[in-house]
Each structure stands twice: as C-alpha cells, then as structure tokens.
Coordinates of N, CA and C and ligand atoms in Angstrom, one line a residue:
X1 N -80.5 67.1 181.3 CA -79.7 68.3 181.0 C -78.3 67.9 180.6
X2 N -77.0 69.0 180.4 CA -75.9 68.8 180.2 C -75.1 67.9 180.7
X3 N -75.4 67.6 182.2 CA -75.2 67.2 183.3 C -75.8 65.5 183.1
X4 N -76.5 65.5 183.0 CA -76.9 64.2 182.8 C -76.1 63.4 181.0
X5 N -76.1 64.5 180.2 CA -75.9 63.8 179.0 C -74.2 63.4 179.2
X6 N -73.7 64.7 179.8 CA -72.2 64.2 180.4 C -71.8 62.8 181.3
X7 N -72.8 62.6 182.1 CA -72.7 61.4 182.9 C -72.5 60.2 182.2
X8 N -73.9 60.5 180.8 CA -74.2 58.9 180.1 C -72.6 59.0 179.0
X9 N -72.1 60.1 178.5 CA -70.7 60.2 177.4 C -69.8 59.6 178.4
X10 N -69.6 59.6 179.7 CA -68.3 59.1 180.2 C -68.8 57.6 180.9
X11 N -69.8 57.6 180.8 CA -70.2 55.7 181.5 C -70.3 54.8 180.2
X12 N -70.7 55.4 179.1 CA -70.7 54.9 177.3 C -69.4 54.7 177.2
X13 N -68.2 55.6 177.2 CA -66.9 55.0 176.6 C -66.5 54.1 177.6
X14 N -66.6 54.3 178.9 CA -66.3 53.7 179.6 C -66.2 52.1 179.6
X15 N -67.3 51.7 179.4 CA -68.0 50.5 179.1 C -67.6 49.8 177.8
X16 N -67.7 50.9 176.7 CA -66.9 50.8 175.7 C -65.6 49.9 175.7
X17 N -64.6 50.9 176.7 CA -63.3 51.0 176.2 C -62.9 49.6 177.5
X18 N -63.2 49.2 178.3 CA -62.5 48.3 179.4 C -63.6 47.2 179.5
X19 N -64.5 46.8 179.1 CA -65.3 45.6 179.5 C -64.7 44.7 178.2
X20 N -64.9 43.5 178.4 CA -64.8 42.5 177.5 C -65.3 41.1 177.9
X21 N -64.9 40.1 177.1 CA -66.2 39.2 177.5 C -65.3 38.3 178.5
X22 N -66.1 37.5 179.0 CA -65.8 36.9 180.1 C -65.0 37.4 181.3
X23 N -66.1 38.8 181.5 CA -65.4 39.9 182.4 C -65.9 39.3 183.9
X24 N -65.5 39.6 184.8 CA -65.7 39.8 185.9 C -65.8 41.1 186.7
X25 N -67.2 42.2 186.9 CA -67.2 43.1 186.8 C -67.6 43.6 188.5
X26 N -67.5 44.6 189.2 CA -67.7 45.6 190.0 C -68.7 46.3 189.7
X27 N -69.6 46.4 190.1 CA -71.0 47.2 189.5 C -71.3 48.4 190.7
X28 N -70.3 49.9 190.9 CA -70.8 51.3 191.6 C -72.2 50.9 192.3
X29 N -72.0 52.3 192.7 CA -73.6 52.6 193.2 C -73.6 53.9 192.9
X30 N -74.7 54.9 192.7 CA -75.2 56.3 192.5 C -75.7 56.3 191.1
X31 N -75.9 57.3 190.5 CA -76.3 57.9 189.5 C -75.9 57.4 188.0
X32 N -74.7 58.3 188.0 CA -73.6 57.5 186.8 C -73.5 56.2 186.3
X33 N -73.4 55.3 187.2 CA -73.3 53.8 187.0 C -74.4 53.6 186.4
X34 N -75.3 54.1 186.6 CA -76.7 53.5 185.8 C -77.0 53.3 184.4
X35 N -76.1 54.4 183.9 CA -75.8 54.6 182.5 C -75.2 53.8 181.9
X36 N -73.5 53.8 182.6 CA -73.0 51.8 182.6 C -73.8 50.9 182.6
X37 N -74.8 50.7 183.4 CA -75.1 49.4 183.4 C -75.6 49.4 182.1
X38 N -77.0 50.1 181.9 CA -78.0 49.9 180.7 C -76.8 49.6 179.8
X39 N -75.6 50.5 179.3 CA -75.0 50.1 178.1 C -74.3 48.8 178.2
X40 N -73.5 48.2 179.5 CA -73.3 47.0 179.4 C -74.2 45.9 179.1
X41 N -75.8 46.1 179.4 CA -77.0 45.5 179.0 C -77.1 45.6 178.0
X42 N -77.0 46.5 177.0 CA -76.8 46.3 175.6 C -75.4 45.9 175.4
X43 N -74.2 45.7 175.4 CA -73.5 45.1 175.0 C -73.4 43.2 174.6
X44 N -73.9 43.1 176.2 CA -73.7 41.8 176.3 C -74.9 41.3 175.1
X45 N -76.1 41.9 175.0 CA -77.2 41.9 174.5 C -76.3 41.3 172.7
X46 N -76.1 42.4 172.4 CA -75.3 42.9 170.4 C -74.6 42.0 170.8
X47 N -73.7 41.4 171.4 CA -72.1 41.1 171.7 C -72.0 39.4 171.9
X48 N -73.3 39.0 172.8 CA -73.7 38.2 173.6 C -72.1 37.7 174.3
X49 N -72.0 38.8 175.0 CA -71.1 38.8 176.0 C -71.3 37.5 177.3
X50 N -70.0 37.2 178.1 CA -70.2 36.4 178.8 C -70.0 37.1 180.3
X51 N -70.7 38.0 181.2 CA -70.3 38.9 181.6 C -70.5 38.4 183.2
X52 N -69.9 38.7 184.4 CA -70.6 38.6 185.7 C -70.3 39.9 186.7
X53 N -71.4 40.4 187.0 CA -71.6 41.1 187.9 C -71.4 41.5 189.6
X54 N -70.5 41.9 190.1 CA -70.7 41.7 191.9 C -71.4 43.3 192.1
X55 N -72.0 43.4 192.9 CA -72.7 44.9 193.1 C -71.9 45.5 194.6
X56 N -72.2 46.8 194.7 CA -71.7 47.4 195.9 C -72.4 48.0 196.7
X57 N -74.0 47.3 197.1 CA -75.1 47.9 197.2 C -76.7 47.5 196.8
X58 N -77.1 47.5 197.5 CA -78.8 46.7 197.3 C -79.2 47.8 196.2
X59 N -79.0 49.2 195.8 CA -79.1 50.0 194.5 C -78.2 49.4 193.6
X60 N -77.6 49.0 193.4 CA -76.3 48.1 192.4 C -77.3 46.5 191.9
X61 N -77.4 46.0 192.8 CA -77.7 44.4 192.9 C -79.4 44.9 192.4
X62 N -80.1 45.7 192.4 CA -81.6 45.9 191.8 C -80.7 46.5 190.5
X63 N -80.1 47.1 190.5 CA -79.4 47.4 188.6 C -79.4 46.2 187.8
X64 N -78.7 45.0 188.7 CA -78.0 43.8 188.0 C -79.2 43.2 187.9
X65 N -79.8 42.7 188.2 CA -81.4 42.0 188.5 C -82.4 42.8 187.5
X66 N -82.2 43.7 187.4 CA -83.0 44.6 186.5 C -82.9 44.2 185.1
X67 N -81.4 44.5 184.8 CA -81.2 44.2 183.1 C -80.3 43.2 183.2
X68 N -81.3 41.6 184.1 CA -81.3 40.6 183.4 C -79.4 40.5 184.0
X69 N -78.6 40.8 184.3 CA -77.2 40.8 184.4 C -76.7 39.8 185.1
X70 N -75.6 38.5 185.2 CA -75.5 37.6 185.8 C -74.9 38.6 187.2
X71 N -75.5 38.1 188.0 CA -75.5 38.6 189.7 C -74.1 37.6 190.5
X72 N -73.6 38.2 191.1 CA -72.7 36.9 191.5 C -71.8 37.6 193.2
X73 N -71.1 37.6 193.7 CA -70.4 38.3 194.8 C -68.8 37.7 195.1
X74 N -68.3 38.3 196.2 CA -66.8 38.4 196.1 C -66.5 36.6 197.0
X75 N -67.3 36.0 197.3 CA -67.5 34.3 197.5 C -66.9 33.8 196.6
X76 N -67.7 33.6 195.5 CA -67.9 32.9 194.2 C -66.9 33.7 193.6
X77 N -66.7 35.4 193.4 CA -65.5 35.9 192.3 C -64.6 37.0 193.3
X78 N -64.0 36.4 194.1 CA -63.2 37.3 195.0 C -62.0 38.3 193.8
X79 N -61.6 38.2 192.8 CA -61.2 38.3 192.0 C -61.6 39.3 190.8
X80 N -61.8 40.7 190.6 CA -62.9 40.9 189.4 C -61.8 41.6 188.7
X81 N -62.1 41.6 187.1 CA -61.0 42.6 186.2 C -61.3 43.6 186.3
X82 N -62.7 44.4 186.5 CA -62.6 46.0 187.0 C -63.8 46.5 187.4
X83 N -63.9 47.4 188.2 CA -64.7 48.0 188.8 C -65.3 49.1 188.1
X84 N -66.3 49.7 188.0 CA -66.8 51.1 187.7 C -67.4 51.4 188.6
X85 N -67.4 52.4 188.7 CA -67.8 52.9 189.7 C -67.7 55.1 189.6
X86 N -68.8 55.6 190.3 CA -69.1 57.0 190.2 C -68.0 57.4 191.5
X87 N -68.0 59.1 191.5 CA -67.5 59.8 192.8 C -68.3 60.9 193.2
X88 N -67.8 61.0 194.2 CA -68.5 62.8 194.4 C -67.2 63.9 194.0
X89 N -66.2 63.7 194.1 CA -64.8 64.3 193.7 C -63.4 63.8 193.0
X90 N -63.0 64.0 192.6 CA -61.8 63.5 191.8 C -60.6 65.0 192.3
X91 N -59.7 64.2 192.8 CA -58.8 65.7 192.9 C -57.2 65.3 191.9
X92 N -56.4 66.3 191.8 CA -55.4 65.8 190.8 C -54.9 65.0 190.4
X93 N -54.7 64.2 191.9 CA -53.3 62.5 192.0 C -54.7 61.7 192.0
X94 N -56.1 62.4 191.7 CA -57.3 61.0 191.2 C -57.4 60.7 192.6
X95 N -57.2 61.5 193.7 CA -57.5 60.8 195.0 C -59.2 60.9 195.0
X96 N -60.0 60.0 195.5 CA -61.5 60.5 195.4 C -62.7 60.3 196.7
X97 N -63.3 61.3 196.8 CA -64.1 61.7 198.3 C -65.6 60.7 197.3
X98 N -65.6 59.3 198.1 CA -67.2 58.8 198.0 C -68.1 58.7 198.8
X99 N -69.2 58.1 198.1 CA -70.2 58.2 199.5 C -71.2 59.2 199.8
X100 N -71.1 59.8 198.7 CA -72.4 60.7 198.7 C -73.9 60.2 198.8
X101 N -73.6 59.1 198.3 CA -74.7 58.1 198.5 C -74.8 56.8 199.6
X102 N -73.9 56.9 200.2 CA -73.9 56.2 201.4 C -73.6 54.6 201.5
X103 N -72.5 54.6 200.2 CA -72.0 52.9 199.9 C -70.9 52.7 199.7
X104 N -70.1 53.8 200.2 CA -68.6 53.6 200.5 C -68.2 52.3 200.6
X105 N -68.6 51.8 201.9 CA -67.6 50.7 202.4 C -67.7 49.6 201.4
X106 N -68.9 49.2 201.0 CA -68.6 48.0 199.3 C -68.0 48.7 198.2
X107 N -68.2 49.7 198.4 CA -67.6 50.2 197.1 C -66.1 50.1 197.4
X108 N -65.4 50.1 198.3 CA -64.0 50.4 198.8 C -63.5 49.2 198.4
X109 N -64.4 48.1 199.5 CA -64.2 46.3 199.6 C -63.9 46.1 197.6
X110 N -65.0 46.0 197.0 CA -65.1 45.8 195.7 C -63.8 46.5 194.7
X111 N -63.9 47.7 194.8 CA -62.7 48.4 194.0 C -61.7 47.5 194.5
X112 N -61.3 47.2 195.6 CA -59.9 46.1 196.2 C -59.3 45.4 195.8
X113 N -60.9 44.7 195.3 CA -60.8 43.7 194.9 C -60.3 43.4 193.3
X114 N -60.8 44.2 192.9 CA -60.7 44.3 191.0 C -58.8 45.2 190.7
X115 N -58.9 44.4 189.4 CA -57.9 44.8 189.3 C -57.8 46.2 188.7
X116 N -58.4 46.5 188.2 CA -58.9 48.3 188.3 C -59.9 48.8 188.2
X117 N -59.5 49.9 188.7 CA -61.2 51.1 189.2 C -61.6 52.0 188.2
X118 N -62.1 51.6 187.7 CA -62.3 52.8 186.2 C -63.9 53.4 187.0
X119 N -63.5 54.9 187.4 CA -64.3 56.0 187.4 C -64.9 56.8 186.5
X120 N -66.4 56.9 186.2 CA -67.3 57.5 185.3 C -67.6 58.7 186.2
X121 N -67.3 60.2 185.6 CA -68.2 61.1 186.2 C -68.0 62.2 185.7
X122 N -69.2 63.0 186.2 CA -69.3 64.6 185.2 C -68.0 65.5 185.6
X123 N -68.1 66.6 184.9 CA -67.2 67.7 184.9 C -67.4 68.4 186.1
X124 N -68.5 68.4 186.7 CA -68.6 68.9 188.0 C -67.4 68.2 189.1
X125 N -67.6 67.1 188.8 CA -66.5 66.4 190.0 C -64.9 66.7 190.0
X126 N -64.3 67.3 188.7 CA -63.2 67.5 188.6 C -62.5 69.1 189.4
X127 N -61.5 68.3 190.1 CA -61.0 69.6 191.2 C -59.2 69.5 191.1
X128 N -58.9 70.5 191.9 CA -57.4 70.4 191.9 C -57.5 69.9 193.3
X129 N -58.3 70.2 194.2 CA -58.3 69.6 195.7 C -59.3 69.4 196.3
X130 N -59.6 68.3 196.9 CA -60.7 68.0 197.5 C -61.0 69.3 198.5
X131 N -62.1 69.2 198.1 CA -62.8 70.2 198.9 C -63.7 71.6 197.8
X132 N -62.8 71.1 197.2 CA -63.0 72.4 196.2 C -64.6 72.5 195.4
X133 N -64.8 71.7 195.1 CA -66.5 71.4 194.3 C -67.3 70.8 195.0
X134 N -66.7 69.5 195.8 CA -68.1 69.0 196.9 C -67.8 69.3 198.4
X135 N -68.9 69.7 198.7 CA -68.4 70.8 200.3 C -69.5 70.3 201.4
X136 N -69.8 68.9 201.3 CA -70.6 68.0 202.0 C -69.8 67.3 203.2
X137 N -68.8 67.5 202.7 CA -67.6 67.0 203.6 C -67.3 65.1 203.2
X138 N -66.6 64.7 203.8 CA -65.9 63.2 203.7 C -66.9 62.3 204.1
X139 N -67.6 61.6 203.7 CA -68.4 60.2 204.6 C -67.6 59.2 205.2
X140 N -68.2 58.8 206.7 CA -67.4 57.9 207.0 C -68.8 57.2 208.0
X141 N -68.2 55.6 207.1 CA -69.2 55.0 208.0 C -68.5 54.2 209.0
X142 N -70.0 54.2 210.2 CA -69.3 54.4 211.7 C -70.7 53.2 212.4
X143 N -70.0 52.3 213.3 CA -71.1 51.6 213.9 C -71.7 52.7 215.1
X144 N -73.0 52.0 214.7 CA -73.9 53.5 215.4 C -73.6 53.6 217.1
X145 N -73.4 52.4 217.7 CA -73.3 53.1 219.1 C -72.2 53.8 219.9
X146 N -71.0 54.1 217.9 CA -69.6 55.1 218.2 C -69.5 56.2 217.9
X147 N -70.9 56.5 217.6 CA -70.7 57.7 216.7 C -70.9 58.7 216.9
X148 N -70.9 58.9 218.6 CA -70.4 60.0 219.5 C -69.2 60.5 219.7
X149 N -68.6 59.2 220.2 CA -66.9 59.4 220.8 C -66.2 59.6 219.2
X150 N -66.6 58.8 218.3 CA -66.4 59.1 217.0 C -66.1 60.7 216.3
X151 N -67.5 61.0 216.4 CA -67.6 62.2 216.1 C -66.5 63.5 216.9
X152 N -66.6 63.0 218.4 CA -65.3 63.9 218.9 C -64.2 63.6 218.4
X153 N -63.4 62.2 218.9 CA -62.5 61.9 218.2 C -61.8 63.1 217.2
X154 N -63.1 63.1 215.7 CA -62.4 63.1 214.8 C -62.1 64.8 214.7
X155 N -63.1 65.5 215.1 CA -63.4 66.9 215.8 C -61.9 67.5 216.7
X156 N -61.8 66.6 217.6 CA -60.5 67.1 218.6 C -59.1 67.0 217.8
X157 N -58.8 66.0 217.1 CA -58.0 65.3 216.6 C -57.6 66.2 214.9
X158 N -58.9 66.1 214.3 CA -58.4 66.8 212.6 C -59.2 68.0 212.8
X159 N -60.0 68.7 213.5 CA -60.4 70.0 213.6 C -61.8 69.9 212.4
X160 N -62.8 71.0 212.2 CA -63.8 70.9 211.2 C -64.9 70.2 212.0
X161 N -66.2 69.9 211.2 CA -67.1 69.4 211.7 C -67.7 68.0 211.7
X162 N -68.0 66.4 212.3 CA -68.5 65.5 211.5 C -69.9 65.5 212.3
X163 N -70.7 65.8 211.3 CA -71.9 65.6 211.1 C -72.6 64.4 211.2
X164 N -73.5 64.1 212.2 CA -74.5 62.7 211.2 C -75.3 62.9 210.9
X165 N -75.3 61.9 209.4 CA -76.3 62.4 208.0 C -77.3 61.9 208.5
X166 N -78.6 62.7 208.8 CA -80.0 62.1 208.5 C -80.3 62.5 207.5
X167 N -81.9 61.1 207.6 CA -82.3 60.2 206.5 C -83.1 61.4 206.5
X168 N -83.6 61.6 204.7 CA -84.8 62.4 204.4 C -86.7 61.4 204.3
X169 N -86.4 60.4 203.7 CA -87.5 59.7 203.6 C -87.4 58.8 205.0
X170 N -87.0 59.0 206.1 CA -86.6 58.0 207.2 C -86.8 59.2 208.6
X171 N -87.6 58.4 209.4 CA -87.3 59.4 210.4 C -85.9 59.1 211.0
X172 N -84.7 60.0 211.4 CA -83.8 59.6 212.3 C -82.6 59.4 211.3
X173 N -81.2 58.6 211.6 CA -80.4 58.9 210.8 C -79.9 58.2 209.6
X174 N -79.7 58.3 209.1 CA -79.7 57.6 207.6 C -78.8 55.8 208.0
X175 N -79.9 54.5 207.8 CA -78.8 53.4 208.0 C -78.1 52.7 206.8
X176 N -77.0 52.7 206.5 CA -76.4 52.0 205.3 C -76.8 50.5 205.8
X177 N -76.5 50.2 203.9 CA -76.7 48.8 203.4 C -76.1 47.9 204.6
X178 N -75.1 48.2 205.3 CA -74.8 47.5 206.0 C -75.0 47.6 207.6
X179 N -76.4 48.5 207.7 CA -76.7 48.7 209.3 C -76.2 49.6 210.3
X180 N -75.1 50.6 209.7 CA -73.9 51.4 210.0 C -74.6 52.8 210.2
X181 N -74.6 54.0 210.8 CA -74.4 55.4 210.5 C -73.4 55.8 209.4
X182 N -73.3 57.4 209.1 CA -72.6 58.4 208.2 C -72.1 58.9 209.0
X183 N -71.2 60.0 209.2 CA -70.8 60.7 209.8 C -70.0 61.6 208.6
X184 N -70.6 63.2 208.1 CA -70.0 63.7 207.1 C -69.4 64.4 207.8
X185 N -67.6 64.4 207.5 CA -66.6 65.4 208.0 C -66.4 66.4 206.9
X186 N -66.7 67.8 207.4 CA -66.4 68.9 206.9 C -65.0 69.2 207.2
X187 N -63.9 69.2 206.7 CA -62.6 69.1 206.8 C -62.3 70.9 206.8
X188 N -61.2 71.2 207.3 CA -60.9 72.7 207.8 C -60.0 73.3 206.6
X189 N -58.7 72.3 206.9 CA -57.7 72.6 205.5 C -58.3 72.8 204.2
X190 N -57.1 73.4 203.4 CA -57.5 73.2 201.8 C -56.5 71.7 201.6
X191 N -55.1 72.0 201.6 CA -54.7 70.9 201.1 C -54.0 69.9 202.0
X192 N -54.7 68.9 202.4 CA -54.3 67.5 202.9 C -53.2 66.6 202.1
X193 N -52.6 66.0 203.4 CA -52.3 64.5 202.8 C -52.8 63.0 203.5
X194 N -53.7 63.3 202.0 CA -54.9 62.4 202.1 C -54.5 60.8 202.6
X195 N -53.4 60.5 202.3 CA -53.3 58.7 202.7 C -53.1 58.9 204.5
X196 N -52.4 60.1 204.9 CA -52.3 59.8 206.4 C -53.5 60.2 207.0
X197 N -53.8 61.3 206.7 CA -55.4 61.6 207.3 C -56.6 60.2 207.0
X198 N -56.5 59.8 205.8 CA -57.5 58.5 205.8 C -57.1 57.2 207.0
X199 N -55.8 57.0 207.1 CA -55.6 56.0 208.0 C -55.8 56.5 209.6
X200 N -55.5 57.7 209.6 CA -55.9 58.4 210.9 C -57.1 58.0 211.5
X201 N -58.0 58.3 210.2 CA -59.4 58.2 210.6 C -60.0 56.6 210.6
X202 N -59.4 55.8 210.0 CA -59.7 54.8 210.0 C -59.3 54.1 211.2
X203 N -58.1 54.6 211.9 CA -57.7 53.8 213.2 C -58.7 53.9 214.3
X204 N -59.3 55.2 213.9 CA -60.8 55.6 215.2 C -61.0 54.4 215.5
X205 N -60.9 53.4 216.7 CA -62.4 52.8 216.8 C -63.8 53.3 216.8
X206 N -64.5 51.9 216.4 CA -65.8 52.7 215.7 C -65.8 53.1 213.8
X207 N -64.7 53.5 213.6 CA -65.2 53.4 212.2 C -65.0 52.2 211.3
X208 N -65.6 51.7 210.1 CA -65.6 51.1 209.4 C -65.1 51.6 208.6
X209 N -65.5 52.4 207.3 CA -64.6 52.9 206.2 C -64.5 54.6 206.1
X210 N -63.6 54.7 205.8 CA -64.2 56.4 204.9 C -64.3 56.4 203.3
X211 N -64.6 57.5 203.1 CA -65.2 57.5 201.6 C -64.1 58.2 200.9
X212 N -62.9 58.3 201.4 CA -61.4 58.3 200.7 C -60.6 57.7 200.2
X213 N -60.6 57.3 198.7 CA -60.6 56.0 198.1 C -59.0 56.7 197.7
X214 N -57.7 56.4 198.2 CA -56.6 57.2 197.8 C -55.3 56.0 197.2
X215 N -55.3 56.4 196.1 CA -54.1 55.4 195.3 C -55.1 54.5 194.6
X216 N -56.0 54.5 194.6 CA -56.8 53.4 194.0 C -57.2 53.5 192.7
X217 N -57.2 54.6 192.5 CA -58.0 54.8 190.9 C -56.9 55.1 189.9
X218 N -57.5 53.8 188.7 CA -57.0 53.7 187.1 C -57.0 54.6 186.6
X219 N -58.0 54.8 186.5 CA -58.7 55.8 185.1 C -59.8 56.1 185.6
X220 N -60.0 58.2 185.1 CA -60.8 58.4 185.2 C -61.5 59.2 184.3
X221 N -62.9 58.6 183.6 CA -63.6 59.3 182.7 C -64.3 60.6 182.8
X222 N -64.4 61.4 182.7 CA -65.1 63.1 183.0 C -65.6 63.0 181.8
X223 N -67.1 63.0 181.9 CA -68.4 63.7 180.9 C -68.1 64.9 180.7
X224 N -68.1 66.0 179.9 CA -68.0 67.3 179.8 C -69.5 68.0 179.2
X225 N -69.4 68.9 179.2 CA -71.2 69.4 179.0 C -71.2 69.1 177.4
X226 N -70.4 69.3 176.9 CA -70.4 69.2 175.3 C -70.6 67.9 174.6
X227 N -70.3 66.9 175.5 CA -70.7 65.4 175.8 C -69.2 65.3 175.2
X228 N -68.3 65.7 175.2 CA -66.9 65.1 175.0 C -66.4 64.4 176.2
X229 N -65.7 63.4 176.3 CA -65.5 63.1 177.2 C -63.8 62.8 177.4
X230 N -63.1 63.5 178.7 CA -62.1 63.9 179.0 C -61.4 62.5 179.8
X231 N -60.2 62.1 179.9 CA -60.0 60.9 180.7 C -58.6 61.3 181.2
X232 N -58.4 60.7 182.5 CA -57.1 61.0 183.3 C -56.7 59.4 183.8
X233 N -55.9 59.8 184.0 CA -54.8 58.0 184.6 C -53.5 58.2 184.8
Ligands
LIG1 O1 -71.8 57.3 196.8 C1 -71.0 57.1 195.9 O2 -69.8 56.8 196.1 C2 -71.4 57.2 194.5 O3 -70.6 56.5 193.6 C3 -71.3 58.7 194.2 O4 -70.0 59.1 194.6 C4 -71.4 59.1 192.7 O5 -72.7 59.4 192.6 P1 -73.3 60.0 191.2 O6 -72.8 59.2 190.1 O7 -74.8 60.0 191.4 O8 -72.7 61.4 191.1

C-alpha cells in the first residue's frame, strides 16, 4: 500500500544519498530498514561497493546474512560513518520514541556509535509531539527481576501507565535480543522535556535503555503517500 511504497521512497534516497564505499554502516531493526538493506544490496552489487555492516538485532544480522552483506560488530568497527535506522515517532527537534519492535538498546548502543543517524520512515511517524501518532507509549528495557519496583518507580515518580509488553507468539512476556523485559510507558503529559525525563528514567535501577533516542538524530527521511519523499535535519 501507500504506506509501504512511502517506507521503500525514504529508505531508497536514503541509501542513495549517505552510503558510500568503504562505509562502515549501522544496520536498524523493523520494517523500513529492510528496504535499505535490499537497496544497499543492490548498490554494492551495480557499484561493487566495499561496504561493512554492524546489525542492532538478530532481525538486522539475518538481513545482513541474507543479502550476502559483510557482517562485522562494534569489536572489530567500534567506529561506523552512519547508522540507518526506522522509528515509531519523530517529533519536531527529531527527538524519537523507539522500540516498537523491541531493539532499542542496540539500536541506541549502535546510533552512538556512528557518526550519524540517518532515520528512514513514513509520514505516519511525523508529529509536533511525542505522543501525538504513536500512543503505545515509550519502551524501556528493564532486567526482568526489576520490573516491578521498576514499573512503580516510574508510575509514582512520572505519573501514566508502564505496561509489560507480552509476547504474542510466546507464552508470557516478550524477551529482547538481549534477555531483558519491555516495559511500555504510556506517558500523561502532552509536552515533555524529553532529555530530563529520559535520564530520569534511565537512573531507575533496573533499567537498561529507553526507546528515547533525544539529540541524536541527523537527518530525517519521511516517505509520503505520494512516494515523495520529505527530509528534516
Ligand atoms: O523498534 C524500532 O525501533 C524500529 O526501528 C521501529 O521504530 C521502526 O519500525 P518500522 O520501520 O517497522 O516502522
């Protein structure tokens, strides 16, 4: 659908406009990226690019392994020229709610790492404020045996609800790549400020990351239904 052909117009220029050869690349996780990848797979293919891959995710690393892509991690390339990577939100200052898919914390680690985050994603994701289009609330991954006092914590403290996400094909709660629970916070406010509320939350013991990727993002591509594709930075 629209939605999908918007995804592949902003992961196309994307790929386009910031890879080059002897890249050292950040390979997302979710939906979007996938579009990236195939077309980086043809690039390097036409181009015979010299390209290497770190993933943010056992769904990333079966991408890279799929189309053939040199596989590599932050050991060997602590160092990457850019990341791509999907969101679930984009709000004005590009602050961005991830984790819809449950791979925040590499995705966080990896973006860090690179010298920029170039974001692929539809026109659905574009907001003036978080909260506005995705209403799943904030992911935040939490080692599982905190994710009680956790979940108060964050309850007593920022008000709203945190949730843990269960698994649909899993009995019980959803385990990330790295062995961790979710915890979705449905946040109360309309408008935050997002850098103190993220460190807030991050001081919890018990949590590992949230899916509040804030000051980090380059550039951001927006697919539009018309397959034009819109960019912010
Ligand atoms: O979980 C994530 O952070 C993903 O990158 C997600 O935010 C984007 O997923 P999508 O490309 O399938 O919309």
């Amino acid at each position: 659908g629209s939605v999908d052909a918007a995804k592949k117009a902003a992961a196309v220029k994307a790929v386009d406009e910031y890879v080059k050869n002897n890249f050292v690349l950040g390979i997302g996780s979710g939906s979007t990226i996938v579009y990236a990848v195939e077309r980086l797979a043809e690039r390097v293919k036409l181009e015979n690019l010299s390209i290497v891959c770190v993933p943010t995710s056992f769904q990333a690393r079966q991408l890279i392994i799929q189309h053939n892509l040199i596989l590599s991690d932050l050991e060997r390339n602590p160092k990457l020229d850019c990341a791509i990577d999907g969101a679930d939100e984009v709000d004005a200052k590009l602050t961005l709610i991830k984790g819809g898919g449950g791979c925040l914390t590499q995705e966080k680690i990896v973006a860090s790492c690179a010298k920029q985050l170039i974001i692929v994603c539809d026109f659905m994701k574009d907001s003036k404020a978080l909260g506005e289009k995705y209403k799943k609330g904030v992911p935040i991954e939490v080692i599982p045996m905190a994710f009680v006092p956790v979940q108060r914590k964050i309850e007593e403290d920022l008000g709203g609800k945190a949730e843990l996400r269960m698994a649909k094909q899993k009995a019980g709660p959803v385990v990330t790549d790295n062995g961790n629970f979710i915890l979705d916070w449905i946040f109360p406010e309309k408008s935050y400020d997002w850098e103190s509320t993220n460190t807030k939350i991050k001081m919890i013991p018990g949590v590992v990351e949230t899916g509040l990727f804030v000051n980090m993002t380059h550039k951001v591509f927006y697919g539009m239904a018309d397959g034009s594709v819109k960019e912010k930075s």
